[in-house]
Coordinates of C-alpha atoms and ligand atoms in Angstrom, one line a residue:
M391 CA 104.5 41.1 -17.6
S392 CA 105.3 44.4 -16.0
S393 CA 104.5 45.2 -12.4
L394 CA 105.1 47.9 -9.8
N395 CA 106.5 45.6 -7.2
N396 CA 108.6 47.5 -4.7
K397 CA 108.1 50.8 -6.6
R398 CA 107.5 53.9 -4.6
V399 CA 104.8 56.0 -6.3
L400 CA 104.1 59.5 -5.2
L401 CA 100.5 60.2 -6.3
G402 CA 99.8 63.9 -6.8
V403 CA 96.1 64.7 -6.8
S404 CA 95.0 68.0 -8.4
G405 CA 91.5 69.6 -8.3
G406 CA 88.7 68.3 -10.5
I407 CA 85.6 66.0 -10.3
A408 CA 87.8 63.0 -11.2
A409 CA 89.8 63.5 -7.9
Y410 CA 87.5 60.9 -6.3
K411 CA 89.1 58.3 -8.6
S412 CA 92.5 58.8 -6.9
A413 CA 91.1 56.5 -4.1
E414 CA 90.9 53.6 -6.6
I415 CA 94.2 54.5 -8.2
I416 CA 95.9 54.0 -4.8
R417 CA 94.3 50.6 -4.5
R418 CA 95.3 49.5 -8.0
L419 CA 98.9 50.7 -7.5
Q420 CA 99.0 48.7 -4.3
D421 CA 97.6 45.6 -6.1
Q422 CA 100.7 45.8 -8.2
G423 CA 103.0 45.9 -5.2
A424 CA 103.7 49.7 -5.1
Q425 CA 104.2 51.7 -2.0
V426 CA 102.1 54.9 -2.3
R427 CA 102.3 58.3 -0.7
V428 CA 99.9 61.1 -1.6
V429 CA 100.2 64.8 -2.2
M430 CA 97.0 66.9 -2.6
T431 CA 96.6 70.4 -3.9
P432 CA 94.1 72.7 -2.0
A433 CA 91.6 72.3 -4.9
A434 CA 91.8 68.5 -4.7
Q435 CA 90.8 68.7 -1.1
E436 CA 87.5 70.3 -2.2
F437 CA 86.6 67.0 -3.9
I438 CA 88.0 64.3 -1.7
T439 CA 89.4 64.4 1.8
P440 CA 93.0 63.8 2.8
L441 CA 91.7 61.5 5.5
T442 CA 90.3 59.1 2.9
L443 CA 93.5 59.0 1.0
Q444 CA 95.5 58.7 4.2
A445 CA 93.5 55.6 5.2
L446 CA 93.9 54.0 1.8
S447 CA 97.6 54.7 1.3
G448 CA 98.5 54.0 4.9
N449 CA 100.6 57.1 5.0
P450 CA 100.0 60.8 6.1
V451 CA 98.8 62.9 3.1
H452 CA 101.0 65.8 2.3
T453 CA 99.2 69.1 1.5
D454 CA 101.4 72.1 2.4
L455 CA 104.8 73.2 1.4
L456 CA 105.3 75.2 4.6
D457 CA 103.9 72.7 7.2
P458 CA 106.6 72.3 9.9
A459 CA 105.1 69.1 11.2
A460 CA 105.1 67.4 7.8
E461 CA 108.6 68.8 7.0
A462 CA 109.9 67.3 10.3
A463 CA 108.5 63.9 9.4
M464 CA 109.6 63.8 5.7
G465 CA 110.8 67.0 4.1
H466 CA 109.7 67.8 0.5
I467 CA 113.2 67.2 -0.9
E468 CA 113.3 63.8 0.9
L469 CA 109.8 63.0 -0.5
A470 CA 110.8 63.9 -4.0
R471 CA 113.9 61.7 -3.6
W472 CA 111.8 58.9 -2.1
A473 CA 109.7 58.4 -5.2
D474 CA 110.5 56.2 -8.2
L475 CA 107.6 57.7 -10.0
L476 CA 105.6 60.9 -9.5
L477 CA 102.2 60.3 -11.0
I478 CA 99.8 63.3 -11.1
A479 CA 96.2 61.9 -11.5
P480 CA 94.0 63.6 -12.1
A481 CA 96.1 66.4 -13.6
S482 CA 93.9 69.5 -14.2
A483 CA 94.4 71.9 -17.1
D484 CA 95.7 74.4 -14.5
F485 CA 98.1 72.0 -13.0
I486 CA 99.5 71.0 -16.4
A487 CA 100.0 74.7 -17.2
R488 CA 101.8 75.3 -14.0
L489 CA 104.0 72.3 -14.5
A490 CA 104.9 73.4 -18.0
Q491 CA 105.9 76.8 -16.6
G492 CA 108.2 75.2 -14.0
K493 CA 106.3 76.8 -11.1
G494 CA 107.4 76.0 -7.6
D495 CA 104.8 77.9 -5.5
D496 CA 103.1 75.0 -3.8
L497 CA 104.0 71.5 -2.6
L498 CA 103.1 69.5 -5.7
T499 CA 104.8 71.8 -8.2
T500 CA 107.9 72.0 -5.9
L501 CA 108.0 68.2 -5.8
C502 CA 107.9 68.0 -9.6
L503 CA 110.9 70.4 -9.8
A504 CA 112.8 68.5 -7.1
H505 CA 112.1 65.0 -8.4
S506 CA 114.8 63.7 -10.8
A507 CA 113.1 60.4 -11.8
A508 CA 110.0 59.7 -13.9
I509 CA 107.0 62.0 -13.9
A510 CA 103.6 61.0 -15.5
V511 CA 100.4 63.0 -15.7
A512 CA 96.9 61.7 -16.3
P513 CA 94.9 64.6 -17.6
A514 CA 91.2 65.1 -16.7
M515 CA 89.3 68.1 -17.9
N516 CA 86.4 69.3 -20.0
Q517 CA 86.7 68.5 -23.7
A518 CA 87.0 72.1 -24.8
M519 CA 89.7 72.8 -22.2
W520 CA 91.6 69.7 -23.5
R521 CA 91.3 70.8 -27.1
N522 CA 92.4 74.4 -26.3
P523 CA 95.7 75.2 -28.0
A524 CA 97.1 76.5 -24.7
T525 CA 96.6 73.1 -23.1
Q526 CA 98.0 71.3 -26.1
D527 CA 101.1 73.6 -26.1
N528 CA 101.6 72.9 -22.4
L529 CA 101.4 69.2 -23.1
A530 CA 103.9 69.5 -25.9
V531 CA 106.3 71.2 -23.5
L532 CA 105.9 68.4 -21.0
Q533 CA 106.5 65.7 -23.6
R534 CA 109.7 67.4 -24.7
R535 CA 110.8 67.1 -21.0
E536 CA 110.0 63.4 -21.1
V537 CA 106.9 63.7 -18.9
A538 CA 104.7 60.7 -19.7
I539 CA 101.1 61.7 -20.7
I540 CA 98.7 59.0 -19.7
G541 CA 95.3 59.4 -21.5
P542 CA 92.9 61.0 -21.5
D543 CA 89.9 58.9 -22.4
A544 CA 87.0 60.2 -24.5
G545 CA 83.3 59.9 -23.8
A546 CA 80.5 61.5 -21.7
Q547 CA 81.8 64.1 -19.2
A548 CA 80.5 65.2 -15.8
C549 CA 79.5 68.6 -17.3
G550 CA 77.3 66.9 -19.9
D551 CA 79.8 67.4 -22.8
V552 CA 81.0 64.4 -24.8
G553 CA 84.6 64.2 -26.1
P554 CA 88.2 63.8 -25.0
G555 CA 89.3 64.7 -21.5
R556 CA 88.0 62.0 -19.2
L557 CA 90.4 60.5 -16.7
L558 CA 91.6 57.2 -18.0
E559 CA 90.3 54.3 -15.9
P560 CA 92.5 53.6 -12.8
V561 CA 93.5 50.1 -14.0
A562 CA 94.7 51.5 -17.3
I563 CA 96.6 54.3 -15.6
V564 CA 98.4 51.9 -13.4
E565 CA 99.3 49.6 -16.3
H566 CA 100.8 52.5 -18.2
C567 CA 102.8 53.4 -15.0
A568 CA 104.2 49.8 -14.9
D569 CA 105.1 50.0 -18.5
L570 CA 107.1 53.2 -17.9
F571 CA 109.7 51.1 -16.1
Q572 CA 110.1 48.5 -18.9
T573 CA 112.9 50.0 -21.0
G574 CA 113.9 47.0 -23.1
S575 CA 117.5 48.5 -23.3
L576 CA 119.0 45.1 -22.4
D577 CA 116.6 42.9 -24.4
G578 CA 118.3 39.6 -25.4
K579 CA 121.2 40.1 -22.9
T580 CA 122.1 38.1 -19.8
V581 CA 123.2 40.0 -16.7
V582 CA 124.7 38.2 -13.7
I583 CA 124.7 40.1 -10.4
T584 CA 126.3 39.2 -7.0
A585 CA 124.6 40.6 -4.0
G586 CA 124.7 40.7 -0.2
P587 CA 127.4 39.6 2.2
T588 CA 129.3 36.3 2.4
R589 CA 129.7 34.3 5.6
E590 CA 133.0 32.7 6.4
A591 CA 132.5 30.0 9.0
L592 CA 134.6 29.7 12.1
D593 CA 132.8 26.8 13.6
P594 CA 129.2 25.3 13.1
V595 CA 127.6 28.3 14.9
R596 CA 129.9 31.3 14.2
F597 CA 131.0 33.2 11.1
I598 CA 132.8 36.4 9.9
S599 CA 130.5 38.6 7.8
N600 CA 129.6 42.3 7.2
H601 CA 126.6 44.6 7.1
S602 CA 125.6 44.2 3.5
S603 CA 121.8 43.8 3.3
G604 CA 121.7 42.9 -0.4
K605 CA 119.5 45.9 -1.2
M606 CA 121.8 47.4 -3.8
G607 CA 122.3 44.1 -5.7
Y608 CA 118.6 43.2 -5.6
A609 CA 117.7 46.7 -6.9
L610 CA 120.1 46.1 -9.8
A611 CA 118.5 42.7 -10.5
E612 CA 115.1 44.4 -10.7
A613 CA 116.4 47.1 -12.9
A614 CA 118.1 44.6 -15.2
L615 CA 114.8 42.7 -15.5
E616 CA 113.0 45.9 -16.3
A617 CA 115.6 46.5 -19.1
G618 CA 114.6 43.1 -20.5
A619 CA 117.7 41.1 -19.5
T620 CA 117.8 37.5 -18.5
T621 CA 118.9 38.0 -14.9
V622 CA 120.9 35.7 -12.6
L623 CA 121.1 36.9 -9.0
I624 CA 123.9 35.2 -7.0
S625 CA 123.1 36.1 -3.4
G626 CA 124.7 35.8 -0.1
P627 CA 122.4 35.4 2.9
T628 CA 119.8 38.3 3.1
H629 CA 116.3 38.9 4.3
L630 CA 115.1 40.1 1.0
T631 CA 112.6 38.6 -1.5
P632 CA 114.3 38.3 -4.9
P633 CA 112.5 39.7 -7.9
H634 CA 110.4 36.8 -9.1
R635 CA 111.7 36.7 -12.7
A636 CA 115.4 36.5 -11.7
R637 CA 117.1 33.2 -11.4
L638 CA 118.3 33.1 -7.8
V639 CA 121.5 31.2 -6.9
A640 CA 122.0 31.1 -3.2
A641 CA 125.6 31.3 -1.9
V642 CA 126.9 31.4 1.7
S643 CA 130.7 31.8 1.6
A644 CA 133.0 33.5 -0.9
A645 CA 134.0 30.1 -2.2
D646 CA 130.3 29.3 -3.0
M647 CA 129.9 32.7 -4.7
H648 CA 133.1 32.2 -6.7
A649 CA 131.9 28.8 -8.0
A650 CA 128.4 30.1 -8.7
S651 CA 129.8 33.1 -10.6
L652 CA 132.1 31.1 -12.8
D653 CA 129.3 28.7 -13.5
A654 CA 127.0 31.5 -14.6
L655 CA 129.5 32.9 -17.2
Q656 CA 128.3 31.1 -20.2
N657 CA 126.4 33.7 -22.4
C658 CA 126.9 36.3 -19.7
D659 CA 127.0 39.8 -21.3
V660 CA 127.2 41.9 -18.1
F661 CA 128.6 40.9 -14.7
I662 CA 127.9 43.3 -11.8
A663 CA 129.7 42.5 -8.5
T664 CA 127.7 44.3 -5.8
A665 CA 128.4 41.7 -3.1
A666 CA 130.5 42.5 -0.1
V667 CA 132.7 39.5 -0.3
A668 CA 134.9 38.7 2.6
D669 CA 138.5 39.1 1.5
Y670 CA 139.7 36.5 4.0
R671 CA 138.3 33.4 5.6
P672 CA 139.4 31.4 8.7
N673 CA 142.1 28.9 7.7
Q674 CA 140.5 26.2 9.8
V675 CA 136.7 25.6 10.3
A676 CA 136.3 23.8 13.7
E677 CA 134.0 20.8 13.4
Q678 CA 132.5 21.5 16.8
K679 CA 131.6 24.7 18.6
I680 CA 134.8 26.4 19.7
K681 CA 134.9 26.4 23.6
K682 CA 135.9 29.4 25.7
T683 CA 139.2 28.9 27.4
D684 CA 141.0 30.5 30.3
S685 CA 143.1 32.6 28.0
D686 CA 142.2 36.3 27.5
S687 CA 142.9 36.2 23.8
M688 CA 142.5 33.9 20.8
L689 CA 144.2 33.9 17.5
V690 CA 142.4 33.1 14.2
E691 CA 144.5 32.6 11.2
L692 CA 142.8 34.0 8.0
V693 CA 143.6 33.1 4.4
K694 CA 142.7 35.0 1.3
N695 CA 139.5 34.3 -0.6
P696 CA 139.5 34.1 -4.4
D697 CA 138.8 37.5 -6.0
I698 CA 135.5 36.7 -7.8
V699 CA 135.2 39.8 -10.0
A700 CA 138.9 39.7 -11.0
A701 CA 138.4 36.0 -12.1
V702 CA 135.3 37.0 -14.1
A703 CA 137.2 39.8 -15.8
A704 CA 140.0 37.4 -16.7
H705 CA 137.5 35.0 -18.3
K706 CA 137.4 34.6 -22.1
P707 CA 135.2 36.0 -23.5
K708 CA 135.1 38.7 -21.0
P709 CA 131.6 40.0 -20.1
F710 CA 131.2 43.8 -19.5
T711 CA 132.5 43.7 -15.9
V712 CA 131.4 46.1 -13.2
G713 CA 132.8 46.2 -9.7
F714 CA 131.7 48.2 -6.7
A715 CA 134.2 49.7 -4.3
A716 CA 133.1 50.3 -0.8
E717 CA 135.6 52.7 0.7
T718 CA 135.8 54.9 3.8
E719 CA 138.6 57.2 2.7
Q720 CA 140.2 58.3 -0.6
V721 CA 137.2 56.8 -2.2
R722 CA 137.8 57.7 -5.9
E723 CA 141.6 56.9 -5.8
Y724 CA 141.1 53.5 -4.3
A725 CA 138.2 52.8 -6.6
R726 CA 140.3 53.7 -9.7
A727 CA 143.1 51.4 -8.4
K728 CA 140.6 48.6 -8.3
L729 CA 139.4 49.3 -11.8
Q730 CA 143.0 48.9 -13.0
R731 CA 144.1 46.0 -10.8
K732 CA 141.0 43.9 -11.5
N733 CA 140.8 44.8 -15.2
L734 CA 137.2 46.1 -14.8
D735 CA 135.2 48.1 -17.3
L736 CA 133.5 50.2 -14.6
V737 CA 133.8 50.7 -10.9
V738 CA 131.0 52.1 -8.8
A739 CA 132.7 53.9 -6.0
N740 CA 130.7 53.9 -2.8
D741 CA 131.6 56.1 0.2
V742 CA 130.5 53.8 3.1
S743 CA 131.7 56.2 5.8
Q744 CA 128.2 57.8 5.8
A745 CA 125.5 56.0 7.7
D746 CA 122.6 57.1 5.4
I747 CA 124.1 55.6 2.2
G748 CA 125.9 52.4 1.3
F749 CA 125.6 49.4 3.7
N750 CA 122.0 48.5 4.7
S751 CA 120.4 51.8 3.8
D752 CA 117.6 52.5 1.3
E753 CA 119.6 55.2 -0.4
N754 CA 123.0 55.4 -2.0
A755 CA 125.2 58.0 -3.7
V756 CA 128.1 56.9 -5.9
T757 CA 130.8 58.0 -8.3
L758 CA 131.1 56.0 -11.6
I759 CA 134.8 55.5 -12.4
W760 CA 135.2 54.7 -16.0
P761 CA 138.7 54.2 -17.7
A762 CA 138.6 57.7 -19.1
K763 CA 135.9 59.6 -17.1
E764 CA 134.0 59.9 -13.9
E765 CA 130.4 60.7 -13.1
N766 CA 128.6 61.4 -9.8
L767 CA 125.2 60.0 -9.2
P768 CA 123.8 62.0 -6.3
Q769 CA 122.0 60.5 -3.3
Q770 CA 118.7 58.7 -4.3
G771 CA 116.8 55.5 -3.6
K772 CA 118.8 52.4 -4.5
H773 CA 116.1 51.4 -7.0
Q774 CA 116.4 54.6 -8.9
L775 CA 120.2 54.5 -8.7
A776 CA 120.1 51.0 -10.1
R777 CA 118.0 52.1 -13.0
E778 CA 120.5 54.9 -13.8
L779 CA 123.4 52.5 -13.6
I780 CA 121.7 49.9 -15.9
K781 CA 120.9 52.7 -18.4
R782 CA 124.6 53.7 -18.6
I783 CA 125.7 50.0 -18.9
A784 CA 123.2 49.4 -21.6
A785 CA 124.4 52.4 -23.5
Q786 CA 127.9 50.9 -23.5
L787 CA 126.6 47.7 -25.0
A788 CA 124.4 49.3 -27.7
Ligands
PMT427 O1 124.0 45.3 0.3 P1 123.7 46.8 0.7 O2 123.4 46.9 2.2 O3 122.7 47.4 -0.2 O4 125.0 47.6 0.5 C1 125.6 47.8 -0.8 C2 127.1 47.8 -0.7 C3 127.7 48.9 0.1 C4 127.6 46.4 -0.2 C5 127.5 47.9 -2.2 O5 127.1 49.1 -2.7 C6 129.1 47.8 -2.4 O6 129.8 48.8 -2.3 N1 129.6 46.6 -2.7 C7 131.0 46.3 -2.7 C8 131.5 46.0 -1.3 C9 132.9 45.5 -1.3 O7 133.1 44.5 -0.8 O8 133.7 46.3 -1.9 P2 135.3 45.9 -2.0 O9 136.0 47.3 -2.3 O10 135.8 45.2 -0.8 O11 135.4 45.0 -3.3 C10 135.6 45.5 -4.6 C11 134.9 44.7 -5.6 O12 135.5 43.4 -5.7 C12 133.4 44.5 -5.3 O13 132.7 44.5 -6.6 C13 133.4 43.1 -4.7 O14 132.1 42.5 -5.0 C14 134.5 42.4 -5.4 N2 135.1 41.3 -4.7 C15 135.8 41.6 -3.5 C16 136.4 40.6 -2.9 C17 136.4 39.3 -3.4 N3 137.0 38.3 -2.8 N4 135.8 39.0 -4.6 C18 135.1 40.0 -5.2 O15 134.5 39.8 -6.3

């Protein structure tokens, strides 16, 4: 069963009598777990007010490309990057024509140009306008660009005509949207993902850890599920809700994660090590809380933890093994050295010197380091980035 859990949907509403149905589309998207933001064209505002859609979506409605207040809150490029899916519903004949022409003279068309993830349009117009060869040509252009066309329905129209062009019912539109995320590219495969930090105990109340939130690993688990894979998520302590179809294995320390990873290797086709595993742990774990002494310093001896992803890559048969490399300098060089040292098939190099990407942020930007090539994936939401990564891994296994 597909869903839109955790998906960010930017709903574009263009002008037409069906614009009032956008209110119900917002509700149905939210029923499926999506976060919704709304953009309205001037014509749409003639049919339904921004205030209604603001109240339903729980977010300010965006209407103008050149609105300094809106740009200060969330600029249009940020908005385009925020969305996992840009759904235009209803999409008028005029909007479809402008999208096909690649126009960028208002907020909604500009967002379509700036958005690099999925775009879907749900057309709504008079049956003669729908049948017009100009509209059909425009739709063919959009289909060639992999824009999903959802509907339309056929039947009685507001103008009294009968025929194709009615907006599909909101529930059906939302189901189509959920299906867009189900790629099936890893059907029949098993993917094991490590995520989050590890905690290395010093005593019963203290530990050494790091700032990993688990967001990147959980996003990958969701993307692997959407691709049809049986998904095992081995997670350090996080505050996140795991995707409900993933098998969650909780781990606290690197030793726990190491044992759980080796246990999960039977039938594992792909292993993705997103976790920020502590390289070292205290040699001794005090049984009781360590007491403060008069000394101004304290020495803690650390010993090396097992390298989980290297152990997985040494396993026979070897799954397709992907490591992440969190680096603050010489990012690509250090990442390539890890690819070779750990015998990995791919390393995802993550520059964690920037606060808005990497650790505990919603967005990331990475460089994929393959044995014979490199590819930059620009800054985007971790969910979208995860889907891009899974797509590339699936292509290797095909
Ligand atoms: O969790 P988030 O807040 O979303 O942040 C995501 C992230 C920044 C943690 C993630 O994108 C990331 O970069 N993860 C790798 C962090 C890391 O520990 O990198 P590393 O360069 O120290 O390790 C290299 C690889 O070896 C990693 O795949 C790591 O999982 C693995 N490793 C490291 C040590 C160890 N003992 N065992 C391992 O398997």
